[in-house]
PDB file of C-alpha atoms in Angstrom:
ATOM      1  CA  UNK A   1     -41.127-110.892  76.893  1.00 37.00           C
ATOM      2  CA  UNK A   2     -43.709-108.893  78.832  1.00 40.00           C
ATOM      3  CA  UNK A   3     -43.279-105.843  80.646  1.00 34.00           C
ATOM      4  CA  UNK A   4     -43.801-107.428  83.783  1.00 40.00           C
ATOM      5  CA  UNK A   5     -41.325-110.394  83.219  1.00 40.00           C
ATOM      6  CA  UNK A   6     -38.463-108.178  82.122  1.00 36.00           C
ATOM      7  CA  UNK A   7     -38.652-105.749  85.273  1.00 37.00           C
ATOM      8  CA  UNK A   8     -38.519-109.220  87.444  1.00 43.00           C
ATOM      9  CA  UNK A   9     -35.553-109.970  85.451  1.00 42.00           C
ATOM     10  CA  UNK A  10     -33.735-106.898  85.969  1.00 42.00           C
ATOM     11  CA  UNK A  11     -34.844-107.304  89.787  1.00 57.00           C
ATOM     12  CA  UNK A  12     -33.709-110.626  90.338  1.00 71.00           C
ATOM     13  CA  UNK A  13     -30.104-109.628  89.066  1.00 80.00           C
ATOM     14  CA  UNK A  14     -30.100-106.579  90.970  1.00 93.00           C
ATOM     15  CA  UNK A  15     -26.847-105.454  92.948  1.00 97.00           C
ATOM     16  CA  UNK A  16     -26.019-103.375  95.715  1.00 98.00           C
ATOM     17  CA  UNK A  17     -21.300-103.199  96.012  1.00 98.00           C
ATOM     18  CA  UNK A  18     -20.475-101.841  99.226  1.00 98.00           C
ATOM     19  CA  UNK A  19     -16.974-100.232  98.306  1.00 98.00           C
ATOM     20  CA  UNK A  20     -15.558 -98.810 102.205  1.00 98.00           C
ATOM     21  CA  UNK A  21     -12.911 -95.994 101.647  1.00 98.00           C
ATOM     22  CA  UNK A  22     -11.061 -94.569 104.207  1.00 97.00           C
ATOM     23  CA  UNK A  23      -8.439 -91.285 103.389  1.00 97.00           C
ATOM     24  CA  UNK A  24      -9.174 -92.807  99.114  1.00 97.00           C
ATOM     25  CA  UNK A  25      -9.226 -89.395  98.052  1.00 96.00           C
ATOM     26  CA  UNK A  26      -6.095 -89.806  95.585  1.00 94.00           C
ATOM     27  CA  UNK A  27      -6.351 -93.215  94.635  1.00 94.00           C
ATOM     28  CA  UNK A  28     -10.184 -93.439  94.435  1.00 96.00           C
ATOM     29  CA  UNK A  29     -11.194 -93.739  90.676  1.00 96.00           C
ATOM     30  CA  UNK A  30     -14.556 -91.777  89.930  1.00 97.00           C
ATOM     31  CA  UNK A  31     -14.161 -91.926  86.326  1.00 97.00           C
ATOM     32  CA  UNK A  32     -14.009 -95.893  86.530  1.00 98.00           C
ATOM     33  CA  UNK A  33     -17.335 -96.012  88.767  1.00 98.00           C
ATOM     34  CA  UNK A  34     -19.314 -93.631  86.315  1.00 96.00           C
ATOM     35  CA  UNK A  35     -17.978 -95.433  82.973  1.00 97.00           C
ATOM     36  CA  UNK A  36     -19.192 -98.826  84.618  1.00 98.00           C
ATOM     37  CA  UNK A  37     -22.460 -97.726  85.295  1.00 97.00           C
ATOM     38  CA  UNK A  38     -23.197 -96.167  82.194  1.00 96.00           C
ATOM     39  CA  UNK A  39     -22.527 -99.656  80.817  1.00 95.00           C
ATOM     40  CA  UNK A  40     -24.635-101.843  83.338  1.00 95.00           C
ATOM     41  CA  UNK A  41     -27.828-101.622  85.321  1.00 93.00           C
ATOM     42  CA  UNK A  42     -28.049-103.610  87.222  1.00 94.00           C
ATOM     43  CA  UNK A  43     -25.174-102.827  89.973  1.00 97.00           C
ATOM     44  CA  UNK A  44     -25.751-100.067  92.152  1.00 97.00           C
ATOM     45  CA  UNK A  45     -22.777 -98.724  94.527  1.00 98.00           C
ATOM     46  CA  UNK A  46     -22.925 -98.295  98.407  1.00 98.00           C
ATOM     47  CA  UNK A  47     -19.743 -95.886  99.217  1.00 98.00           C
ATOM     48  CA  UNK A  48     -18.763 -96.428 102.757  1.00 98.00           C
ATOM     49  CA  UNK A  49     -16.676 -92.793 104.391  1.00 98.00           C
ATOM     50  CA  UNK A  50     -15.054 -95.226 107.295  1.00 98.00           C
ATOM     51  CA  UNK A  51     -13.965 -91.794 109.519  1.00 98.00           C
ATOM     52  CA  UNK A  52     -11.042 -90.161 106.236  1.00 98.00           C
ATOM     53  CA  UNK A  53      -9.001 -87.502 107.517  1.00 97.00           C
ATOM     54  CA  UNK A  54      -8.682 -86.227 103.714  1.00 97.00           C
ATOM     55  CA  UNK A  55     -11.705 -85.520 100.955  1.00 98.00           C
ATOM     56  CA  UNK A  56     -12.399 -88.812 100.631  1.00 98.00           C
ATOM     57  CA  UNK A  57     -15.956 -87.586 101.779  1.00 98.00           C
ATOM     58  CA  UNK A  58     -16.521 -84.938  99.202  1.00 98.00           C
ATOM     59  CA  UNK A  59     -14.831 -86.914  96.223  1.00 98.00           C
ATOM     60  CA  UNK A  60     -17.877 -89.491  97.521  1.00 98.00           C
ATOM     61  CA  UNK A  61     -20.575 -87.184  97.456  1.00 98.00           C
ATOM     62  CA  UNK A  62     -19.757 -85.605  93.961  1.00 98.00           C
ATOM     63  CA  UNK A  63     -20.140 -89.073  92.979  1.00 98.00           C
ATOM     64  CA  UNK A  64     -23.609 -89.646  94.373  1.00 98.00           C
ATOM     65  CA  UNK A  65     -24.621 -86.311  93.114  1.00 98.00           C
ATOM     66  CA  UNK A  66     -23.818 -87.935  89.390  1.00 96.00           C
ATOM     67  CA  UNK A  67     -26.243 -90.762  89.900  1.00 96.00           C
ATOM     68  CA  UNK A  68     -28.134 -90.119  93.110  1.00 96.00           C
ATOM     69  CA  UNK A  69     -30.360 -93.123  92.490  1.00 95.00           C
ATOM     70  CA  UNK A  70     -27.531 -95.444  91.598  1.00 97.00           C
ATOM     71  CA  UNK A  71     -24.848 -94.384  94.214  1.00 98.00           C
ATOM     72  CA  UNK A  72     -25.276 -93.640  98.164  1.00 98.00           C
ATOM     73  CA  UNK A  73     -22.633 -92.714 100.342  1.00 98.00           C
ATOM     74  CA  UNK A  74     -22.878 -93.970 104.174  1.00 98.00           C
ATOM     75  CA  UNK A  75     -20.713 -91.566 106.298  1.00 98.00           C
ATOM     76  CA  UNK A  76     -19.793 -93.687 109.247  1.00 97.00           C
ATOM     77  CA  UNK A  77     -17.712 -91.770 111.950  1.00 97.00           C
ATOM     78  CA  UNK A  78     -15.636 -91.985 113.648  1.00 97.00           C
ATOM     79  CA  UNK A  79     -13.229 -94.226 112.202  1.00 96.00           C
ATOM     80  CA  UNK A  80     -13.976 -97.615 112.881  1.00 96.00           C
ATOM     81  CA  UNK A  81     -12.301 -99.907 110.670  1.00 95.00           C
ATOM     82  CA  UNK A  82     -12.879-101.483 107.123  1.00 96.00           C
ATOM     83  CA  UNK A  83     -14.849-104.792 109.118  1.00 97.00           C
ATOM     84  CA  UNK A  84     -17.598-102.236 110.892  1.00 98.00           C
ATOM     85  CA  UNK A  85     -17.529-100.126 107.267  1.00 98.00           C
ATOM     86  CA  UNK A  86     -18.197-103.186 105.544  1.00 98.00           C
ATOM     87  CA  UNK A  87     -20.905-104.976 107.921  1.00 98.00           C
ATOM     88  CA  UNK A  88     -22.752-101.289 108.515  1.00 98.00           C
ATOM     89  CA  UNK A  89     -22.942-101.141 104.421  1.00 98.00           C
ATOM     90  CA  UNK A  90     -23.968-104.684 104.023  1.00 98.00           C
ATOM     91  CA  UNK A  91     -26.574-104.134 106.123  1.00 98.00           C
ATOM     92  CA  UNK A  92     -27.181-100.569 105.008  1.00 98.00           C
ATOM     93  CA  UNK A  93     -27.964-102.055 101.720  1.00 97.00           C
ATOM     94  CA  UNK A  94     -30.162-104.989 102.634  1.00 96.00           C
ATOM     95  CA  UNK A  95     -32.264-102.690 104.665  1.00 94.00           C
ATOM     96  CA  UNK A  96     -32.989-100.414 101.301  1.00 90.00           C
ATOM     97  CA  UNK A  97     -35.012-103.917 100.457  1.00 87.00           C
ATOM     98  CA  UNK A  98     -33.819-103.128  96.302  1.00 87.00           C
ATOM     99  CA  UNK A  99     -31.698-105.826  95.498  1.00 92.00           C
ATOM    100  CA  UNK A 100     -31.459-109.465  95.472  1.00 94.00           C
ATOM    101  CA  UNK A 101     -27.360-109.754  96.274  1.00 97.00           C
ATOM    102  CA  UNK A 102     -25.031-107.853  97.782  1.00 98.00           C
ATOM    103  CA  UNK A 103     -21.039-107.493  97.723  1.00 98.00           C
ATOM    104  CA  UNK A 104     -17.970-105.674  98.641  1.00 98.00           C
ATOM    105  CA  UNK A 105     -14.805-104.281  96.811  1.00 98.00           C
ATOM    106  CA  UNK A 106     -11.579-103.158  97.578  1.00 97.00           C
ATOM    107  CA  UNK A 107     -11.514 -98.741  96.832  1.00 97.00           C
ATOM    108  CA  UNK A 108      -8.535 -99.008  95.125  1.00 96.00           C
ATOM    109  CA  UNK A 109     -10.374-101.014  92.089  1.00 97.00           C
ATOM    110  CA  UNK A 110      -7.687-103.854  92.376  1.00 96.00           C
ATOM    111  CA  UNK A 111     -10.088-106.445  91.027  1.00 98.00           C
ATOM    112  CA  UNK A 112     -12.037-104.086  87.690  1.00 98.00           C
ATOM    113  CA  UNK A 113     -14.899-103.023  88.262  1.00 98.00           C
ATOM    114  CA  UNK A 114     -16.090-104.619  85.029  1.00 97.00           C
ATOM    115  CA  UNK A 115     -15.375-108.197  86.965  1.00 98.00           C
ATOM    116  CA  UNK A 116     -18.549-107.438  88.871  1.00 98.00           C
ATOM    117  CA  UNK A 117     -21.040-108.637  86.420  1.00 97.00           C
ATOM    118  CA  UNK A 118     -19.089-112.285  86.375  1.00 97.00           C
ATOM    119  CA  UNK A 119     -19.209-112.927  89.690  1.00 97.00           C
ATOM    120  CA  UNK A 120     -22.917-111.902  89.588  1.00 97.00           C
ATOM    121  CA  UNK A 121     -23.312-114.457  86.384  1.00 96.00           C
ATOM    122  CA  UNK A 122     -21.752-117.179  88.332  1.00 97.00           C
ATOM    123  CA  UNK A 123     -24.349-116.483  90.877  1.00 95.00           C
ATOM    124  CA  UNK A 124     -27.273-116.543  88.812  1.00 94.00           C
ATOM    125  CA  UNK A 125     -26.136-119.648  86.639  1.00 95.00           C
ATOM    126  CA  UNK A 126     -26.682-121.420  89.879  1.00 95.00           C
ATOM    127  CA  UNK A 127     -29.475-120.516  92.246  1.00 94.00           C
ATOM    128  CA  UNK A 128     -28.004-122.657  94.944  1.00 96.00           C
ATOM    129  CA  UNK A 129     -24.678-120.453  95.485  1.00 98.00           C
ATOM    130  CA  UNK A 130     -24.546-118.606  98.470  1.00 98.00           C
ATOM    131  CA  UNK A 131     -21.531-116.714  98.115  1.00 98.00           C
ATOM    132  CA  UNK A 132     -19.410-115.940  94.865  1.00 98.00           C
ATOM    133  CA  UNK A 133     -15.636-115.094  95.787  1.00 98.00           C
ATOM    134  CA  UNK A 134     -12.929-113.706  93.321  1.00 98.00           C
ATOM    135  CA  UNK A 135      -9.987-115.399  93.747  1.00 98.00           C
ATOM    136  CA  UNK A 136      -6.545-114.170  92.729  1.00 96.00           C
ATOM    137  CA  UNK A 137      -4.679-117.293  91.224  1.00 95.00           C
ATOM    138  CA  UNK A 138      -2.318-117.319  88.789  1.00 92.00           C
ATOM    139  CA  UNK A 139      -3.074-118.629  85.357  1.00 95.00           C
ATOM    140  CA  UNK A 140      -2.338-118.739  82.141  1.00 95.00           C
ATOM    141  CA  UNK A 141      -4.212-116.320  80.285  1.00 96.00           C
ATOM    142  CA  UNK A 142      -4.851-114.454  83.474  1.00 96.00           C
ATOM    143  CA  UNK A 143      -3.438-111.027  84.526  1.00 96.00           C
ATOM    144  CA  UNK A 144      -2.406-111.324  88.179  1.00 96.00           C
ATOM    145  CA  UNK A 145       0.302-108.976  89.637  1.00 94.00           C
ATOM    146  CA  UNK A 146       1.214-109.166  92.902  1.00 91.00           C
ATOM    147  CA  UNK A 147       3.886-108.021  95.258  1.00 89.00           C
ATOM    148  CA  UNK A 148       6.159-111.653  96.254  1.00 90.00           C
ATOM    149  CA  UNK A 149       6.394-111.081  99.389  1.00 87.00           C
ATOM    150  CA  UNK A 150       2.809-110.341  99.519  1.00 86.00           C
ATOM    151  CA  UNK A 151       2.065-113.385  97.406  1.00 88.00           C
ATOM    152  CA  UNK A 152       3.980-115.953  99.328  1.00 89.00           C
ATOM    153  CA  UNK A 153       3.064-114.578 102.871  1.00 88.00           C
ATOM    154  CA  UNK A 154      -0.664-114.977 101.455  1.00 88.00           C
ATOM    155  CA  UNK A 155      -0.136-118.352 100.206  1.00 91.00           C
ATOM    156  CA  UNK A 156       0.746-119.266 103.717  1.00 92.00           C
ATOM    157  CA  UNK A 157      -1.789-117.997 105.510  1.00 93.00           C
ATOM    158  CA  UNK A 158      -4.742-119.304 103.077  1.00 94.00           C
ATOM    159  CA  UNK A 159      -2.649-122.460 104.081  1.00 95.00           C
ATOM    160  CA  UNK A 160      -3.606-121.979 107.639  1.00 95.00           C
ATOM    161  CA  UNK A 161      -7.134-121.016 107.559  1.00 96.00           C
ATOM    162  CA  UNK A 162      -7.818-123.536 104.413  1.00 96.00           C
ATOM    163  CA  UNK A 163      -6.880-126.274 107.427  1.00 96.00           C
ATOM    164  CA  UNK A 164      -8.438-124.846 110.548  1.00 95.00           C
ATOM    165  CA  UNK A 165     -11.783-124.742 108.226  1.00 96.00           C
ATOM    166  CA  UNK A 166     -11.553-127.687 106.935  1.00 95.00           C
ATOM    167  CA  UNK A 167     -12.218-126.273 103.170  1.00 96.00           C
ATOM    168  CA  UNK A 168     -10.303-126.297 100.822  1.00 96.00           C
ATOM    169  CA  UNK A 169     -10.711-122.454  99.860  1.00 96.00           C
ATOM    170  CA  UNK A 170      -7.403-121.171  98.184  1.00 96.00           C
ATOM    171  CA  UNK A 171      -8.053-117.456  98.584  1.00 96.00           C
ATOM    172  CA  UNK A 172     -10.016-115.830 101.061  1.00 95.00           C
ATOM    173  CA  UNK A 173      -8.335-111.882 101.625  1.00 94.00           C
ATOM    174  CA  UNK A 174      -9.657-111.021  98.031  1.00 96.00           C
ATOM    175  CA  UNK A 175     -11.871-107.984  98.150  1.00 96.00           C
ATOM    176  CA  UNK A 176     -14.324-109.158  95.722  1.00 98.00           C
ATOM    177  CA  UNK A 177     -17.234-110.967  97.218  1.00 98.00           C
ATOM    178  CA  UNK A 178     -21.087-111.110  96.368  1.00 98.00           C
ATOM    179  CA  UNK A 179     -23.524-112.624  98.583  1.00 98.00           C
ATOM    180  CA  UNK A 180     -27.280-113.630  98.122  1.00 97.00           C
ATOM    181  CA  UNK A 181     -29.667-111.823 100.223  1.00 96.00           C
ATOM    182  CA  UNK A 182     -31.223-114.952 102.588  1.00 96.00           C
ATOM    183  CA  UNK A 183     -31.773-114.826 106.512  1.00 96.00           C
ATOM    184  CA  UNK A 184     -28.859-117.210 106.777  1.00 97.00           C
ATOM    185  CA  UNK A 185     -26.800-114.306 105.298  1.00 98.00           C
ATOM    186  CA  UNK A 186     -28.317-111.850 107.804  1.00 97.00           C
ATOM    187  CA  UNK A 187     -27.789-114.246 110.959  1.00 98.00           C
ATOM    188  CA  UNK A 188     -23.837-114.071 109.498  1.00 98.00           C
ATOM    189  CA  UNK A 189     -23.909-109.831 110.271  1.00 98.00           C
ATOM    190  CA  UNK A 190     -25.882-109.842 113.063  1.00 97.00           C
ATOM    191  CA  UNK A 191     -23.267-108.630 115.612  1.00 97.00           C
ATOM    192  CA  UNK A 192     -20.248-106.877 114.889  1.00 98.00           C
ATOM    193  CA  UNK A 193     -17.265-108.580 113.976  1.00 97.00           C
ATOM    194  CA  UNK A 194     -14.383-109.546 116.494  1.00 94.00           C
ATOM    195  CA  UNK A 195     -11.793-109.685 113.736  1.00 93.00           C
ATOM    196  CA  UNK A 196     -10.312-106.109 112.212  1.00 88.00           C
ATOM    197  CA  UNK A 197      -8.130-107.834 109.538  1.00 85.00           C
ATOM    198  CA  UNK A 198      -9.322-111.046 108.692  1.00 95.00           C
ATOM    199  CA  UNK A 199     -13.358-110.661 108.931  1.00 97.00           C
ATOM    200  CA  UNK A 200     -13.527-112.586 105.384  1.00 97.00           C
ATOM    201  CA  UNK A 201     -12.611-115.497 107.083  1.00 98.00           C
ATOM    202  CA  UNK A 202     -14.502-114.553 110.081  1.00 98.00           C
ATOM    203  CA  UNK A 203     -17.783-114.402 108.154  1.00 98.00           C
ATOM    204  CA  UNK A 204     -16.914-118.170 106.581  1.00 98.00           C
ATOM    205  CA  UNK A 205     -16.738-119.381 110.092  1.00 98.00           C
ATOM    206  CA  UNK A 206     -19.840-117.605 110.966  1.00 98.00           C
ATOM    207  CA  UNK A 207     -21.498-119.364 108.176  1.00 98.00           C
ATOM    208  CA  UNK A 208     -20.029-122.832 108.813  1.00 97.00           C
ATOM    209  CA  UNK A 209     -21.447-122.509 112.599  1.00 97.00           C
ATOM    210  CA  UNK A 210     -24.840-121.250 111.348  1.00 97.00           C
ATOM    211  CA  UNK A 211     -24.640-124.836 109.428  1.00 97.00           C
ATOM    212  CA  UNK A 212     -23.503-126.952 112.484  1.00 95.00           C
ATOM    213  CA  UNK A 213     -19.939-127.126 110.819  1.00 95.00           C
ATOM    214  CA  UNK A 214     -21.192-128.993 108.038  1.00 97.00           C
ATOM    215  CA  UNK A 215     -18.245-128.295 105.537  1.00 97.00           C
ATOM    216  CA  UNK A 216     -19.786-130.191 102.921  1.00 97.00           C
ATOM    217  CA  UNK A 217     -22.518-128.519 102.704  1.00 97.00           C
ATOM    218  CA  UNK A 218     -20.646-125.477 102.597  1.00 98.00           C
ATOM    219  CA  UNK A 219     -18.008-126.174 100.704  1.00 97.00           C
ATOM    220  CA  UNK A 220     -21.005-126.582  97.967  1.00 98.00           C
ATOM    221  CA  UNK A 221     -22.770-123.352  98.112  1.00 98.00           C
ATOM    222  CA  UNK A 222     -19.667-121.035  98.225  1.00 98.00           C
ATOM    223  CA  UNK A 223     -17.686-120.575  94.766  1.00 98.00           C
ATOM    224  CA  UNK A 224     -13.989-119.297  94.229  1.00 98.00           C
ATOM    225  CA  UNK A 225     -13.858-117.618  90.595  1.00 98.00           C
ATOM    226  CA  UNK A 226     -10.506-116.709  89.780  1.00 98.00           C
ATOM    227  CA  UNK A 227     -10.128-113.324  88.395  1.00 98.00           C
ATOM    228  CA  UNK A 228      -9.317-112.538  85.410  1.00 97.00           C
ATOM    229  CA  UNK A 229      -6.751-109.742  85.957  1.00 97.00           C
ATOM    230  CA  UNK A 230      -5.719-108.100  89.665  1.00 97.00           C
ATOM    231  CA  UNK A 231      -3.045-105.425  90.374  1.00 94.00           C
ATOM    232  CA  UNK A 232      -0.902-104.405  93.060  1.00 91.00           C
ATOM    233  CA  UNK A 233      -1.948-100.918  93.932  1.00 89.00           C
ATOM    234  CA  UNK A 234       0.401 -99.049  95.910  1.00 82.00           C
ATOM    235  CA  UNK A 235      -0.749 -97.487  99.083  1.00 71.00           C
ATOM    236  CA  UNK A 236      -2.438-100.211 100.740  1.00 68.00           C
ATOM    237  CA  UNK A 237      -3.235 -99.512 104.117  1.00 66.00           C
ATOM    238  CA  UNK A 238      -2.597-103.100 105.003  1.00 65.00           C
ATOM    239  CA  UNK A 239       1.468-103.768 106.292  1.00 63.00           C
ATOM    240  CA  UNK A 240       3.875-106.582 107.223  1.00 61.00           C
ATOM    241  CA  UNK A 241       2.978-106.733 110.792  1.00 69.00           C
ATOM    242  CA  UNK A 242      -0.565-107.125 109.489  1.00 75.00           C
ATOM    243  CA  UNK A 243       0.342-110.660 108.418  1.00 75.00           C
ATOM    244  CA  UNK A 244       0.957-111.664 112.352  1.00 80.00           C
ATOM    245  CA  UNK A 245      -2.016-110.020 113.555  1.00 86.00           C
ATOM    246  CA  UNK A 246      -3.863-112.017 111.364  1.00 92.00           C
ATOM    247  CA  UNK A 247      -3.051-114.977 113.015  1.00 92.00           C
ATOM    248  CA  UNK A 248      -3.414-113.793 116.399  1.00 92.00           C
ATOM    249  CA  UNK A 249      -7.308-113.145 115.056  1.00 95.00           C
ATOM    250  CA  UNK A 250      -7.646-116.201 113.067  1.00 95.00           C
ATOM    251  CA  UNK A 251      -6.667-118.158 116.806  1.00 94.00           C
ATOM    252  CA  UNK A 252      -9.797-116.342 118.000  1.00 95.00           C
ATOM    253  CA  UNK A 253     -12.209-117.166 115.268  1.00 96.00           C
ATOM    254  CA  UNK A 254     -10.853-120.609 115.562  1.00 95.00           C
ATOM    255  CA  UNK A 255     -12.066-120.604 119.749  1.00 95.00           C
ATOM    256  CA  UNK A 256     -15.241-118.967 118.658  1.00 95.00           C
ATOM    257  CA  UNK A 257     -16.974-120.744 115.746  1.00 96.00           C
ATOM    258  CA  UNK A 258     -14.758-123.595 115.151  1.00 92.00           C
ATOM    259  CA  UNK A 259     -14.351-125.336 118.066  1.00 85.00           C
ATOM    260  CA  UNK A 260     -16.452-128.139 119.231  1.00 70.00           C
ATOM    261  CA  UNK A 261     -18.073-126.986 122.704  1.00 62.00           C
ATOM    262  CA  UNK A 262     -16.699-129.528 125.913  1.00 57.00           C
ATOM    263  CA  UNK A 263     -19.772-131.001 127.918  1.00 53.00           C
TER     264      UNK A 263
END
């Protein structure tokens, strides 16, 4: 293999995570990001500072200063919520014009950081996926742990939006997603996102519209991988009365990309 063809390998597998952290300074793992990059290279880290009230910021820039060329941090103040973290870093990273996908993660490293590289495989096994999403279902052989009440409230809501978007996705809250770079992508982030909870679903809506609500089409360029192992990590900053917010948001992603238009 040439010179030439093995740097356009490396670049066509290229990765930017956008990881948004808001008051992570305890439960934010720097020794897990620097032992995963000093094991692959071709994932590069986008850390998003979404407005923390703690040293989430400096435990973030210690980090970059470790690998300044593999890690940026993208101080975004004031607070404004882990949708606006996560669009700003998506686009934060497609601007820097060095990858060919990008993705996002949950802080608390629910889903291993070492799952990364699968979902990226999955993408490049099949150049017409759009979107690779982990999904959290429970197998045998796989190491899923979550809360019940958190599992069973989930179940029904992926019920819900599974039917008002016609697909039949089973998990869409998981907070492992990669996404190929195309202007189709780009048209998804274009303006901020009305949803504060649920913008995962809000950006498969998005999509669906961009493709004149052509499920099938859809349904064939998005792929649910289920995870090998996720774990409940206490402190999430997501609560009961979360769950009935969500729907009052899903309603309104329904009215806005969902719904056919009256003449």
């Amino acid at each position: 293999m040439s010179l030439t063809t093995e740097v356009n390998r490396i670049s066509a597998r290229t990765c930017t995570i956008v990881v948004p952290c808001y008051n992570e300074a305890v439960r934010l793992k720097p020794g897990s990001f620097t032992e995963f990059l000093a094991q692959d290279e071709h994932v590069n880290f986008l850390l998003v500072n979404d407005g923390s009230r703690d040293d989430t910021l400096s435990v973030l820039r210690r980090l970059e200063a470790q690998y300044p060329d593999r890690i940026h941090v993208l101080d975004q103040q004031p607070n404004q919520g882990k949708a606006a973290a996560v669009r700003n870093g998506l686009l934060t990273a497609m601007t820097r014009g060095d990858s060919a996908y990008v993705g996002f993660w949950d802080a608390d490293l629910a889903t291993p950081l070492y799952v990364i590289p699968q979902l990226l495989d999955k993408m490049l096994e099949d150049p017409h996926l759009e979107m690779v999403f982990g999904s959290r279902v429970r197998l045998l052989g796989h190491a899923i742990h979550r809360k019940p009440i958190r599992h069973y409230l989930g179940r029904i809501f992926a019920t819900v939006v599974s039917t008002l978007l016609r697909m039949p996705i089973y998990d869409t809250q998981c907070g492992a997603k990669l996404f190929r770079i195309t202007p189709q992508f780009r048209q998804v982030l274009e303006v901020p996102f009305q949803s504060r909870w649920i913008f995962d679903v809000e950006i498969i809506a998005r999509f669906l519209a961009i493709h004149h609500r052509d499920t099938a089409y859809v349904c064939n360029v998005i792929y649910e991988k289920a995870l090998p192992v996720w774990e409940d990590v206490a402190g999430s900053k997501v609560g009961p009365l979360d769950f009935f917010k969500a729907f009052y948001e899903l309603m309104r992603i329904e009215k806005a990309y969902l719904r056919t238009p009256k003449n």
